[in-house]
C-alpha cells in the first residue's frame, strides 16, 4: 500500500530494539562487589555496553543503508525484515542465540504494534518516531560522528513526512497494521501495566483526551439553509472523554507530548514474553500467502541492496565477542527455543538456499559474511572465556 | 423515648436511606440502558482470517429467495466470503485472492470488496493495488479484470483502487488513488463489461463512492464521490456523467460516504458526521459523533436509520428524517454499541429497514451481529 512505510517501521523497531538491549546489557552488568576479579572488569562491561550500543546505532544510521531505506517501496515481508534486524543485532561484538533473538524481535514488534494502535491520530506515528530518535540521540550523545548521522536522519524524516496529509498517514498506519496483523504475543510488562489483556489483545480505552482536531462526541447541530444554527442536541457518548492535549513538536527538538515511543523498560522491570496460549489462537488463522518460495525474487534483490549497505563486524575471536541472553537463565533460553510453536517461528532466511543468487556479486559478499543460523546455536566456543563464564553463571 | 423506639427510628432511617440509594442506582441504570436496549447482540459468525484495518471493510448482500446473506471481509490480499442461512444453521466459506500478474512480484493488497446490486444482476467487485476484479455475487467466477497502470518501480504516490458503487441500472464506479473515478458499463448478463468513462475531478485518492436511485426512481443527483482531502463531487449518471456540484473539504479525510434522499452523509477522520444537501452543498447538520477516525457509514433506506462506526470502538445508530419540500434534515441519536478493545473497520445493516446490523474490527476473526430487541 503506502510506499513510505519502511523507514518508519525500521526506525521505530530499531529504537525498541535499542531500549531492550540497553536494559539487558545493564541487567547483565556485574556489580563491583560481586566481581571476583579486579574492579576494572566492571568498568570493561560498562565500556562494552556503550560500544555495543554505538556500533549498532552506527550501523542503523549508515548513510548508504538509509538511502536505500528511504526510497519509495512496498513493505518487506516479516521474514525479510527479521533478517535485516538479525544482521543489525550482530553488528557489534554482542552475540544472541536464536531463542534470544526471537524473543527480542517479539518484544520489538509487539511494542511498536501497541504504539501504532494507540496513536490518537495517524500523524502521531511521526511523534512516536521522534521519541525513538530522541532516545537514540541520547544513547550516542558522547559520540559526535554518530550524532551527526542521527541528526541527518532527523532531517530526512522531517523532509519526507511533514508535508504528508492526514490521509497519507492513515494509509501508512493501515499498511503497518496489516504488517502486524494477528500478532498477539503477551508481554509481561504490558500485562502488568494493564495495557494488554490476557488474550494478547491491547486495551483500547474509551476515556481520556480526544486527538487534536477532534471534538468530544456528544453534540448535534442542525443548521438552516442560510447557515444559522437552528438546534443543538446532546447525546450520551458512552465513554469518558476529555479535551485534546496540546500539539507535540514535529521539529528536531521539542516536547513530543505523547509518551508512546519513550523507553518503558528499566533495569528493575525485566521483559518476558509468554508463548503459551498464543499458539491456540494463531493456529486457526491460515496464512494464505505462504508462497512455496521463501522469498519473492523482487524482495531478494531489494534485501541484497539493503544488506550491501550494512557493514558487519566479523564475528571475531571468542574473547572479544560476548553473549547476551534475553531470558533470566540459559536453561530458560534453551527451553524457549525448543518449545516455540511452529507458526510463530520467523524462518530466518538462509540466502544460500535460494537458487538465483550467484549472479549478484553483492549477495555473494553477503553470503560470506552472513552467519548461518546453525552456527549460532553452537555457542560452546564462546564459553571458554573466564569473563563469559562469570556472566553465564548469573 | 424508650430505647426500642429509638432503635426503630434508626432502623427506619437506615432503610429509608438504603431505598433512596437503590432508587438512585436504578434510575441511573435505567437512563443509561435506555440508549442500549434498542439492539442486542446475536451469535457471531466466525471467519477464516481477521479483518484488516481498511475503510468500509464489510459488505453484505441479502438474497431473499434463497434465505441467505453473504458477507465479505478483506484480510490483506484475501477476501473472506461467508454465506449464512437465515435459520442460523448453515454457514459456508470461500476465499478469493487478489489477482497477481506473476508470482515473482510482491503480493497485491486488497483495498475494498463490495457487492454491487444492479436490476438484472449482482456482482462482487474487489479493488486492489494491481486492479479491479469483478465476480459473480457468490464469488464462483471472475467475469472481468481491469489492470491499473502500475509503474515499474514504486513511486512516492501509492497506486491502488478504492471506493466501489453500483450506479443507476448499468454502471459500476470504482475510484483510484490518483483521484480518477472509473465508470464501467455492465450488461445485464455476460462478461462484456467495458470501461465507459474516466471522471477526473478529484486531485486526491478516492476513499469512498455512494449512489441512490436505481431502477425506476428519478433523481437529480445519483452519485457522490469522496476523497482523502474531504472533497466531494456530486454527479448525475448517463452516457456521459454530469458533474452537478463540488463540496470542498477541510483537509480532513472523508472515509465513508452515503447518499439518501438527496442528502450526502459523510464520515470524517476527525470523528464528525456531516449532512449536506447534495446538489447545493448546503450544510444541514454536523455531529461530533466519534472520538476517533470514522471507518464506516451505512444507511437503511426504508427506515432512515444511519449506522456509524469508528476506531474508538463504538458503533452508533441514528435516525434521519429528510423532508424534501421544506428542505429540512433532522438527525437524532438512538443507540450505542461498544465493541471492547476493538478498532471497528466495517459496519453494515443487513436489511433495508435496519432490523439487524453486522460489524467487523481490526484483528477480529468474527463478524459480530446485532438485532433489534
PDB file of C-alpha atoms in Angstrom, chain B residues 32-297:
ATOM      1  CA  UNK B  32     -28.099   4.595  30.827  1.00  0.00           C
ATOM      2  CA  UNK B  33     -29.734   1.464  29.453  1.00  0.00           C
ATOM      3  CA  UNK B  34     -32.381   3.402  27.619  1.00  0.00           C
ATOM      4  CA  UNK B  35     -29.822   4.065  24.961  1.00  0.00           C
ATOM      5  CA  UNK B  36     -28.796   0.420  24.924  1.00  0.00           C
ATOM      6  CA  UNK B  37     -31.976  -1.652  24.696  1.00  0.00           C
ATOM      7  CA  UNK B  38     -32.732  -0.969  21.044  1.00  0.00           C
ATOM      8  CA  UNK B  39     -30.466  -3.763  19.778  1.00  0.00           C
ATOM      9  CA  UNK B  40     -28.961  -6.830  21.368  1.00  0.00           C
ATOM     10  CA  UNK B  41     -26.010  -8.962  20.331  1.00  0.00           C
ATOM     11  CA  UNK B  42     -26.614 -12.168  18.412  1.00  0.00           C
ATOM     12  CA  UNK B  43     -24.362 -15.110  17.646  1.00  0.00           C
ATOM     13  CA  UNK B  44     -21.213 -14.004  15.779  1.00  0.00           C
ATOM     14  CA  UNK B  45     -20.079 -15.540  12.513  1.00  0.00           C
ATOM     15  CA  UNK B  46     -16.512 -16.855  12.567  1.00  0.00           C
ATOM     16  CA  UNK B  47     -14.378 -16.004   9.524  1.00  0.00           C
ATOM     17  CA  UNK B  48     -11.202 -17.669   8.313  1.00  0.00           C
ATOM     18  CA  UNK B  49      -8.970 -14.585   8.682  1.00  0.00           C
ATOM     19  CA  UNK B  50      -9.098 -11.458  10.763  1.00  0.00           C
ATOM     20  CA  UNK B  51     -10.266  -8.184   9.225  1.00  0.00           C
ATOM     21  CA  UNK B  52      -7.652  -5.692   8.057  1.00  0.00           C
ATOM     22  CA  UNK B  53      -7.808  -2.021   9.065  1.00  0.00           C
ATOM     23  CA  UNK B  54      -9.366  -0.669   5.865  1.00  0.00           C
ATOM     24  CA  UNK B  55     -12.260   1.749   5.365  1.00  0.00           C
ATOM     25  CA  UNK B  56     -15.692   0.187   4.812  1.00  0.00           C
ATOM     26  CA  UNK B  57     -14.349  -3.307   5.406  1.00  0.00           C
ATOM     27  CA  UNK B  58     -17.621  -5.214   5.365  1.00  0.00           C
ATOM     28  CA  UNK B  59     -20.087  -5.806   2.586  1.00  0.00           C
ATOM     29  CA  UNK B  60     -23.451  -7.516   2.949  1.00  0.00           C
ATOM     30  CA  UNK B  61     -25.772  -8.968   0.306  1.00  0.00           C
ATOM     31  CA  UNK B  62     -29.196 -10.238   1.215  1.00  0.00           C
ATOM     32  CA  UNK B  63     -30.557 -12.970  -1.025  1.00  0.00           C
ATOM     33  CA  UNK B  64     -34.214 -13.258  -0.029  1.00  0.00           C
ATOM     34  CA  UNK B  65     -35.308 -16.029  -2.461  1.00  0.00           C
ATOM     35  CA  UNK B  66     -32.658 -18.380  -1.043  1.00  0.00           C
ATOM     36  CA  UNK B  67     -32.959 -17.130   2.548  1.00  0.00           C
ATOM     37  CA  UNK B  68     -29.230 -16.413   2.634  1.00  0.00           C
ATOM     38  CA  UNK B  69     -26.991 -13.481   3.420  1.00  0.00           C
ATOM     39  CA  UNK B  70     -23.475 -13.103   2.035  1.00  0.00           C
ATOM     40  CA  UNK B  71     -20.775 -11.243   3.977  1.00  0.00           C
ATOM     41  CA  UNK B  72     -17.333 -10.236   2.695  1.00  0.00           C
ATOM     42  CA  UNK B  73     -14.378  -9.129   4.832  1.00  0.00           C
ATOM     43  CA  UNK B  74     -10.934  -8.219   3.482  1.00  0.00           C
ATOM     44  CA  UNK B  75      -7.743  -9.599   5.038  1.00  0.00           C
ATOM     45  CA  UNK B  76      -4.565  -8.311   3.334  1.00  0.00           C
ATOM     46  CA  UNK B  77      -4.664  -9.955  -0.122  1.00  0.00           C
ATOM     47  CA  UNK B  78      -7.686 -12.194   0.511  1.00  0.00           C
ATOM     48  CA  UNK B  79     -11.447 -11.660   0.538  1.00  0.00           C
ATOM     49  CA  UNK B  80     -13.225 -13.863   3.073  1.00  0.00           C
ATOM     50  CA  UNK B  81     -16.755 -14.690   1.974  1.00  0.00           C
ATOM     51  CA  UNK B  82     -19.324 -16.267   4.250  1.00  0.00           C
ATOM     52  CA  UNK B  83     -22.744 -17.367   3.200  1.00  0.00           C
ATOM     53  CA  UNK B  84     -25.091 -17.563   6.200  1.00  0.00           C
ATOM     54  CA  UNK B  85     -28.528 -19.121   6.102  1.00  0.00           C
ATOM     55  CA  UNK B  86     -31.257 -17.159   7.838  1.00  0.00           C
ATOM     56  CA  UNK B  87     -32.100 -20.007  10.195  1.00  0.00           C
ATOM     57  CA  UNK B  88     -28.550 -19.761  11.546  1.00  0.00           C
ATOM     58  CA  UNK B  89     -27.808 -23.417  10.812  1.00  0.00           C
ATOM     59  CA  UNK B  90     -25.684 -23.321   7.682  1.00  0.00           C
ATOM     60  CA  UNK B  91     -22.509 -21.404   7.019  1.00  0.00           C
ATOM     61  CA  UNK B  92     -20.247 -21.858   4.046  1.00  0.00           C
ATOM     62  CA  UNK B  93     -16.928 -20.137   3.453  1.00  0.00           C
ATOM     63  CA  UNK B  94     -14.975 -19.142   0.402  1.00  0.00           C
ATOM     64  CA  UNK B  95     -11.767 -17.183  -0.087  1.00  0.00           C
ATOM     65  CA  UNK B  96     -10.894 -15.052  -3.092  1.00  0.00           C
ATOM     66  CA  UNK B  97      -7.340 -13.942  -3.716  1.00  0.00           C
ATOM     67  CA  UNK B  98      -6.271 -10.744  -5.391  1.00  0.00           C
ATOM     68  CA  UNK B  99      -5.095 -11.301  -8.916  1.00  0.00           C
ATOM     69  CA  UNK B 100      -1.329 -11.189  -9.237  1.00  0.00           C
ATOM     70  CA  UNK B 101       0.353 -10.824 -12.613  1.00  0.00           C
ATOM     71  CA  UNK B 102       3.170 -13.160 -11.648  1.00  0.00           C
ATOM     72  CA  UNK B 103       4.438 -14.921  -8.538  1.00  0.00           C
ATOM     73  CA  UNK B 104       7.778 -13.097  -8.511  1.00  0.00           C
ATOM     74  CA  UNK B 105       6.311  -9.722  -7.635  1.00  0.00           C
ATOM     75  CA  UNK B 106       5.114  -8.873  -4.156  1.00  0.00           C
ATOM     76  CA  UNK B 107       1.522  -9.609  -3.217  1.00  0.00           C
ATOM     77  CA  UNK B 108      -1.231  -7.214  -4.236  1.00  0.00           C
ATOM     78  CA  UNK B 109      -3.130  -5.951  -1.204  1.00  0.00           C
ATOM     79  CA  UNK B 110      -6.874  -5.535  -1.483  1.00  0.00           C
ATOM     80  CA  UNK B 111      -8.315  -2.164  -0.507  1.00  0.00           C
ATOM     81  CA  UNK B 112     -12.009  -2.997  -0.638  1.00  0.00           C
ATOM     82  CA  UNK B 113     -14.567  -5.633  -1.619  1.00  0.00           C
ATOM     83  CA  UNK B 114     -18.184  -4.642  -2.183  1.00  0.00           C
ATOM     84  CA  UNK B 115     -21.368  -6.122  -3.601  1.00  0.00           C
ATOM     85  CA  UNK B 116     -22.907  -4.123  -6.432  1.00  0.00           C
ATOM     86  CA  UNK B 117     -26.619  -4.602  -6.963  1.00  0.00           C
ATOM     87  CA  UNK B 118     -27.975  -3.831 -10.419  1.00  0.00           C
ATOM     88  CA  UNK B 119     -31.526  -4.554 -11.644  1.00  0.00           C
ATOM     89  CA  UNK B 120     -30.617  -7.759 -13.528  1.00  0.00           C
ATOM     90  CA  UNK B 121     -27.526  -8.973 -11.756  1.00  0.00           C
ATOM     91  CA  UNK B 122     -25.367  -8.708  -8.654  1.00  0.00           C
ATOM     92  CA  UNK B 123     -21.597  -8.616  -8.796  1.00  0.00           C
ATOM     93  CA  UNK B 124     -18.836  -8.716  -6.199  1.00  0.00           C
ATOM     94  CA  UNK B 125     -16.203  -6.100  -7.004  1.00  0.00           C
ATOM     95  CA  UNK B 126     -12.722  -6.372  -5.494  1.00  0.00           C
ATOM     96  CA  UNK B 127     -10.348  -3.415  -5.786  1.00  0.00           C
ATOM     97  CA  UNK B 128      -6.658  -3.844  -5.068  1.00  0.00           C
ATOM     98  CA  UNK B 129      -3.208  -2.383  -5.679  1.00  0.00           C
ATOM     99  CA  UNK B 130      -2.998  -4.017  -9.095  1.00  0.00           C
ATOM    100  CA  UNK B 131      -6.522  -3.516 -10.398  1.00  0.00           C
ATOM    101  CA  UNK B 132     -10.201  -4.311 -10.233  1.00  0.00           C
ATOM    102  CA  UNK B 133     -11.733  -7.778 -10.282  1.00  0.00           C
ATOM    103  CA  UNK B 134     -15.444  -8.430 -10.748  1.00  0.00           C
ATOM    104  CA  UNK B 135     -17.009 -11.751  -9.740  1.00  0.00           C
ATOM    105  CA  UNK B 136     -20.460 -13.273  -9.793  1.00  0.00           C
ATOM    106  CA  UNK B 137     -22.003 -12.459  -6.411  1.00  0.00           C
ATOM    107  CA  UNK B 138     -21.265 -15.911  -4.979  1.00  0.00           C
ATOM    108  CA  UNK B 139     -17.590 -15.496  -5.818  1.00  0.00           C
ATOM    109  CA  UNK B 140     -17.637 -18.520  -8.099  1.00  0.00           C
ATOM    110  CA  UNK B 141     -16.446 -16.979 -11.382  1.00  0.00           C
ATOM    111  CA  UNK B 142     -14.414 -13.902 -12.194  1.00  0.00           C
ATOM    112  CA  UNK B 143     -16.177 -12.122 -15.053  1.00  0.00           C
ATOM    113  CA  UNK B 144     -13.902  -9.100 -15.542  1.00  0.00           C
ATOM    114  CA  UNK B 145     -10.415  -7.815 -14.788  1.00  0.00           C
ATOM    115  CA  UNK B 146      -9.164  -4.286 -15.204  1.00  0.00           C
ATOM    116  CA  UNK B 147      -5.471  -3.619 -14.608  1.00  0.00           C
ATOM    117  CA  UNK B 148      -4.327  -0.312 -13.148  1.00  0.00           C
ATOM    118  CA  UNK B 149      -1.319   1.494 -14.601  1.00  0.00           C
ATOM    119  CA  UNK B 150       1.257   0.431 -12.044  1.00  0.00           C
ATOM    120  CA  UNK B 151       4.729   1.895 -12.566  1.00  0.00           C
ATOM    121  CA  UNK B 152       7.791  -0.347 -12.916  1.00  0.00           C
ATOM    122  CA  UNK B 153       9.491   0.985  -9.804  1.00  0.00           C
ATOM    123  CA  UNK B 154       7.322   2.164  -6.933  1.00  0.00           C
ATOM    124  CA  UNK B 155       6.636   5.895  -6.744  1.00  0.00           C
ATOM    125  CA  UNK B 156       6.036   8.062  -3.689  1.00  0.00           C
ATOM    126  CA  UNK B 157       2.346   8.187  -4.519  1.00  0.00           C
ATOM    127  CA  UNK B 158       0.847   4.779  -3.828  1.00  0.00           C
ATOM    128  CA  UNK B 159      -1.231   3.175  -6.594  1.00  0.00           C
ATOM    129  CA  UNK B 160      -4.471   1.367  -5.763  1.00  0.00           C
ATOM    130  CA  UNK B 161      -8.213   1.245  -6.457  1.00  0.00           C
ATOM    131  CA  UNK B 162     -10.667   2.064  -3.651  1.00  0.00           C
ATOM    132  CA  UNK B 163     -14.316   3.163  -3.492  1.00  0.00           C
ATOM    133  CA  UNK B 164     -16.907   0.955  -5.167  1.00  0.00           C
ATOM    134  CA  UNK B 165     -20.551   1.516  -6.044  1.00  0.00           C
ATOM    135  CA  UNK B 166     -23.239   0.393  -8.445  1.00  0.00           C
ATOM    136  CA  UNK B 167     -24.841   3.406 -10.117  1.00  0.00           C
ATOM    137  CA  UNK B 168     -28.218   3.545 -11.833  1.00  0.00           C
ATOM    138  CA  UNK B 169     -29.156   0.492 -13.941  1.00  0.00           C
ATOM    139  CA  UNK B 170     -25.948  -0.448 -15.651  1.00  0.00           C
ATOM    140  CA  UNK B 171     -22.872   1.208 -14.204  1.00  0.00           C
ATOM    141  CA  UNK B 172     -20.282   0.313 -11.621  1.00  0.00           C
ATOM    142  CA  UNK B 173     -17.938   3.081 -10.469  1.00  0.00           C
ATOM    143  CA  UNK B 174     -14.552   2.434  -8.868  1.00  0.00           C
ATOM    144  CA  UNK B 175     -12.175   5.081  -7.529  1.00  0.00           C
ATOM    145  CA  UNK B 176      -8.422   5.214  -7.983  1.00  0.00           C
ATOM    146  CA  UNK B 177      -5.578   6.623  -5.843  1.00  0.00           C
ATOM    147  CA  UNK B 178      -4.879   9.286  -8.483  1.00  0.00           C
ATOM    148  CA  UNK B 179      -8.341  10.747  -7.859  1.00  0.00           C
ATOM    149  CA  UNK B 180      -9.835   9.335 -11.048  1.00  0.00           C
ATOM    150  CA  UNK B 181     -13.177   7.524 -10.974  1.00  0.00           C
ATOM    151  CA  UNK B 182     -13.549   4.679 -13.470  1.00  0.00           C
ATOM    152  CA  UNK B 183     -17.026   4.128 -14.865  1.00  0.00           C
ATOM    153  CA  UNK B 184     -17.739   0.608 -16.106  1.00  0.00           C
ATOM    154  CA  UNK B 185     -20.709  -0.223 -18.296  1.00  0.00           C
ATOM    155  CA  UNK B 186     -22.197  -3.548 -17.196  1.00  0.00           C
ATOM    156  CA  UNK B 187     -24.558  -5.516 -19.489  1.00  0.00           C
ATOM    157  CA  UNK B 188     -27.473  -7.414 -17.931  1.00  0.00           C
ATOM    158  CA  UNK B 189     -25.562 -10.655 -18.325  1.00  0.00           C
ATOM    159  CA  UNK B 190     -22.255 -11.951 -19.588  1.00  0.00           C
ATOM    160  CA  UNK B 191     -18.713 -10.683 -19.262  1.00  0.00           C
ATOM    161  CA  UNK B 192     -18.808  -7.933 -21.867  1.00  0.00           C
ATOM    162  CA  UNK B 193     -18.077  -5.244 -19.290  1.00  0.00           C
ATOM    163  CA  UNK B 194     -16.348  -2.167 -20.694  1.00  0.00           C
ATOM    164  CA  UNK B 195     -14.710   0.938 -19.318  1.00  0.00           C
ATOM    165  CA  UNK B 196     -17.108   3.616 -20.445  1.00  0.00           C
ATOM    166  CA  UNK B 197     -15.664   6.798 -18.953  1.00  0.00           C
ATOM    167  CA  UNK B 198     -12.982   8.151 -16.590  1.00  0.00           C
ATOM    168  CA  UNK B 199     -14.091  11.016 -14.352  1.00  0.00           C
ATOM    169  CA  UNK B 200     -11.221  13.294 -13.425  1.00  0.00           C
ATOM    170  CA  UNK B 201     -12.292  15.868 -10.905  1.00  0.00           C
ATOM    171  CA  UNK B 202     -10.594  14.767  -7.707  1.00  0.00           C
ATOM    172  CA  UNK B 203      -6.926  15.525  -7.110  1.00  0.00           C
ATOM    173  CA  UNK B 204      -6.521  13.228  -4.114  1.00  0.00           C
ATOM    174  CA  UNK B 205      -7.029   9.495  -3.622  1.00  0.00           C
ATOM    175  CA  UNK B 206     -10.671   8.410  -3.702  1.00  0.00           C
ATOM    176  CA  UNK B 207     -11.857   6.998  -0.372  1.00  0.00           C
ATOM    177  CA  UNK B 208     -15.495   6.053  -0.968  1.00  0.00           C
ATOM    178  CA  UNK B 209     -18.302   6.255  -3.528  1.00  0.00           C
ATOM    179  CA  UNK B 210     -22.071   6.048  -2.990  1.00  0.00           C
ATOM    180  CA  UNK B 211     -25.242   6.208  -5.037  1.00  0.00           C
ATOM    181  CA  UNK B 212     -29.012   6.080  -4.769  1.00  0.00           C
ATOM    182  CA  UNK B 213     -31.994   5.960  -7.087  1.00  0.00           C
ATOM    183  CA  UNK B 214     -31.510   2.940  -9.229  1.00  0.00           C
ATOM    184  CA  UNK B 215     -34.309   1.416 -11.240  1.00  0.00           C
ATOM    185  CA  UNK B 216     -37.474   3.398 -11.790  1.00  0.00           C
ATOM    186  CA  UNK B 217     -36.677   6.274  -9.405  1.00  0.00           C
ATOM    187  CA  UNK B 218     -35.645   9.539 -10.927  1.00  0.00           C
ATOM    188  CA  UNK B 219     -33.157  11.689  -9.088  1.00  0.00           C
ATOM    189  CA  UNK B 220     -31.430  14.947  -9.691  1.00  0.00           C
ATOM    190  CA  UNK B 221     -28.144  13.520  -8.440  1.00  0.00           C
ATOM    191  CA  UNK B 222     -27.446   9.852  -8.062  1.00  0.00           C
ATOM    192  CA  UNK B 223     -23.726   9.579  -7.339  1.00  0.00           C
ATOM    193  CA  UNK B 224     -21.314  11.070  -4.809  1.00  0.00           C
ATOM    194  CA  UNK B 225     -17.542  10.511  -4.753  1.00  0.00           C
ATOM    195  CA  UNK B 226     -15.279  11.428  -1.810  1.00  0.00           C
ATOM    196  CA  UNK B 227     -11.503  11.776  -1.408  1.00  0.00           C
ATOM    197  CA  UNK B 228      -8.633  11.935   1.081  1.00  0.00           C
ATOM    198  CA  UNK B 229      -8.918  15.706   1.435  1.00  0.00           C
ATOM    199  CA  UNK B 230     -12.614  15.534   2.333  1.00  0.00           C
ATOM    200  CA  UNK B 231     -13.634  16.947  -1.050  1.00  0.00           C
ATOM    201  CA  UNK B 232     -16.822  15.531  -2.551  1.00  0.00           C
ATOM    202  CA  UNK B 233     -18.256  15.569  -6.053  1.00  0.00           C
ATOM    203  CA  UNK B 234     -21.908  15.060  -6.842  1.00  0.00           C
ATOM    204  CA  UNK B 235     -22.843  13.564 -10.223  1.00  0.00           C
ATOM    205  CA  UNK B 236     -25.719  12.518 -12.450  1.00  0.00           C
ATOM    206  CA  UNK B 237     -25.087   9.284 -14.308  1.00  0.00           C
ATOM    207  CA  UNK B 238     -25.635   8.796 -18.005  1.00  0.00           C
ATOM    208  CA  UNK B 239     -23.755   8.074 -21.190  1.00  0.00           C
ATOM    209  CA  UNK B 240     -21.655  10.977 -20.094  1.00  0.00           C
ATOM    210  CA  UNK B 241     -21.662  11.594 -16.366  1.00  0.00           C
ATOM    211  CA  UNK B 242     -22.525  15.137 -15.401  1.00  0.00           C
ATOM    212  CA  UNK B 243     -20.807  16.948 -12.539  1.00  0.00           C
ATOM    213  CA  UNK B 244     -23.537  18.742 -10.582  1.00  0.00           C
ATOM    214  CA  UNK B 245     -21.685  20.056  -7.554  1.00  0.00           C
ATOM    215  CA  UNK B 246     -18.414  20.095  -5.686  1.00  0.00           C
ATOM    216  CA  UNK B 247     -18.374  20.225  -1.910  1.00  0.00           C
ATOM    217  CA  UNK B 248     -14.933  21.322  -0.713  1.00  0.00           C
ATOM    218  CA  UNK B 249     -13.262  19.504   2.145  1.00  0.00           C
ATOM    219  CA  UNK B 250     -11.281  20.985   5.027  1.00  0.00           C
ATOM    220  CA  UNK B 251      -8.192  18.818   4.523  1.00  0.00           C
ATOM    221  CA  UNK B 252      -9.784  16.118   6.636  1.00  0.00           C
ATOM    222  CA  UNK B 253     -10.282  12.710   5.021  1.00  0.00           C
ATOM    223  CA  UNK B 254     -13.851  11.723   4.285  1.00  0.00           C
ATOM    224  CA  UNK B 255     -13.510   7.974   4.792  1.00  0.00           C
ATOM    225  CA  UNK B 256     -17.107   6.922   4.205  1.00  0.00           C
ATOM    226  CA  UNK B 257     -19.992   8.469   2.311  1.00  0.00           C
ATOM    227  CA  UNK B 258     -23.656   7.676   1.632  1.00  0.00           C
ATOM    228  CA  UNK B 259     -26.385   9.296  -0.427  1.00  0.00           C
ATOM    229  CA  UNK B 260     -30.023   9.263   0.699  1.00  0.00           C
ATOM    230  CA  UNK B 261     -32.974  11.386  -0.365  1.00  0.00           C
ATOM    231  CA  UNK B 262     -30.691  13.895  -2.000  1.00  0.00           C
ATOM    232  CA  UNK B 263     -28.582  14.237   1.148  1.00  0.00           C
ATOM    233  CA  UNK B 264     -24.884  13.414   1.348  1.00  0.00           C
ATOM    234  CA  UNK B 265     -23.951  11.679   4.622  1.00  0.00           C
ATOM    235  CA  UNK B 266     -20.207  11.961   5.198  1.00  0.00           C
ATOM    236  CA  UNK B 267     -17.974  10.498   7.924  1.00  0.00           C
ATOM    237  CA  UNK B 268     -14.595  12.095   8.617  1.00  0.00           C
ATOM    238  CA  UNK B 269     -11.211  11.356  10.164  1.00  0.00           C
ATOM    239  CA  UNK B 270     -11.978  13.804  12.969  1.00  0.00           C
ATOM    240  CA  UNK B 271     -14.933  11.657  14.045  1.00  0.00           C
ATOM    241  CA  UNK B 272     -17.521  14.084  12.702  1.00  0.00           C
ATOM    242  CA  UNK B 273     -20.516  13.225  10.559  1.00  0.00           C
ATOM    243  CA  UNK B 274     -21.833  15.931   8.267  1.00  0.00           C
ATOM    244  CA  UNK B 275     -25.039  16.044   6.295  1.00  0.00           C
ATOM    245  CA  UNK B 276     -25.030  18.122   3.112  1.00  0.00           C
ATOM    246  CA  UNK B 277     -27.707  18.784   0.544  1.00  0.00           C
ATOM    247  CA  UNK B 278     -26.118  17.111  -2.471  1.00  0.00           C
ATOM    248  CA  UNK B 279     -26.987  19.488  -5.276  1.00  0.00           C
ATOM    249  CA  UNK B 280     -26.489  22.779  -3.419  1.00  0.00           C
ATOM    250  CA  UNK B 281     -23.779  21.826  -0.931  1.00  0.00           C
ATOM    251  CA  UNK B 282     -25.708  23.380   1.960  1.00  0.00           C
ATOM    252  CA  UNK B 283     -24.596  22.005   5.324  1.00  0.00           C
ATOM    253  CA  UNK B 284     -27.706  20.772   7.128  1.00  0.00           C
ATOM    254  CA  UNK B 285     -26.225  19.122  10.189  1.00  0.00           C
ATOM    255  CA  UNK B 286     -22.947  18.468  11.927  1.00  0.00           C
ATOM    256  CA  UNK B 287     -22.469  15.759  14.548  1.00  0.00           C
ATOM    257  CA  UNK B 288     -19.477  15.303  16.865  1.00  0.00           C
ATOM    258  CA  UNK B 289     -20.116  11.606  16.591  1.00  0.00           C
ATOM    259  CA  UNK B 290     -16.892   9.763  17.445  1.00  0.00           C
ATOM    260  CA  UNK B 291     -13.655  10.251  19.358  1.00  0.00           C
ATOM    261  CA  UNK B 292     -11.529   8.734  16.603  1.00  0.00           C
ATOM    262  CA  UNK B 293     -11.392   8.255  12.821  1.00  0.00           C
ATOM    263  CA  UNK B 294     -14.708   7.084  11.315  1.00  0.00           C
ATOM    264  CA  UNK B 295     -14.286   3.931   9.203  1.00  0.00           C
ATOM    265  CA  UNK B 296     -17.792   3.166   8.046  1.00  0.00           C
ATOM    266  CA  UNK B 297     -21.244   4.665   7.479  1.00  0.00           C
TER     267      UNK B 297
END
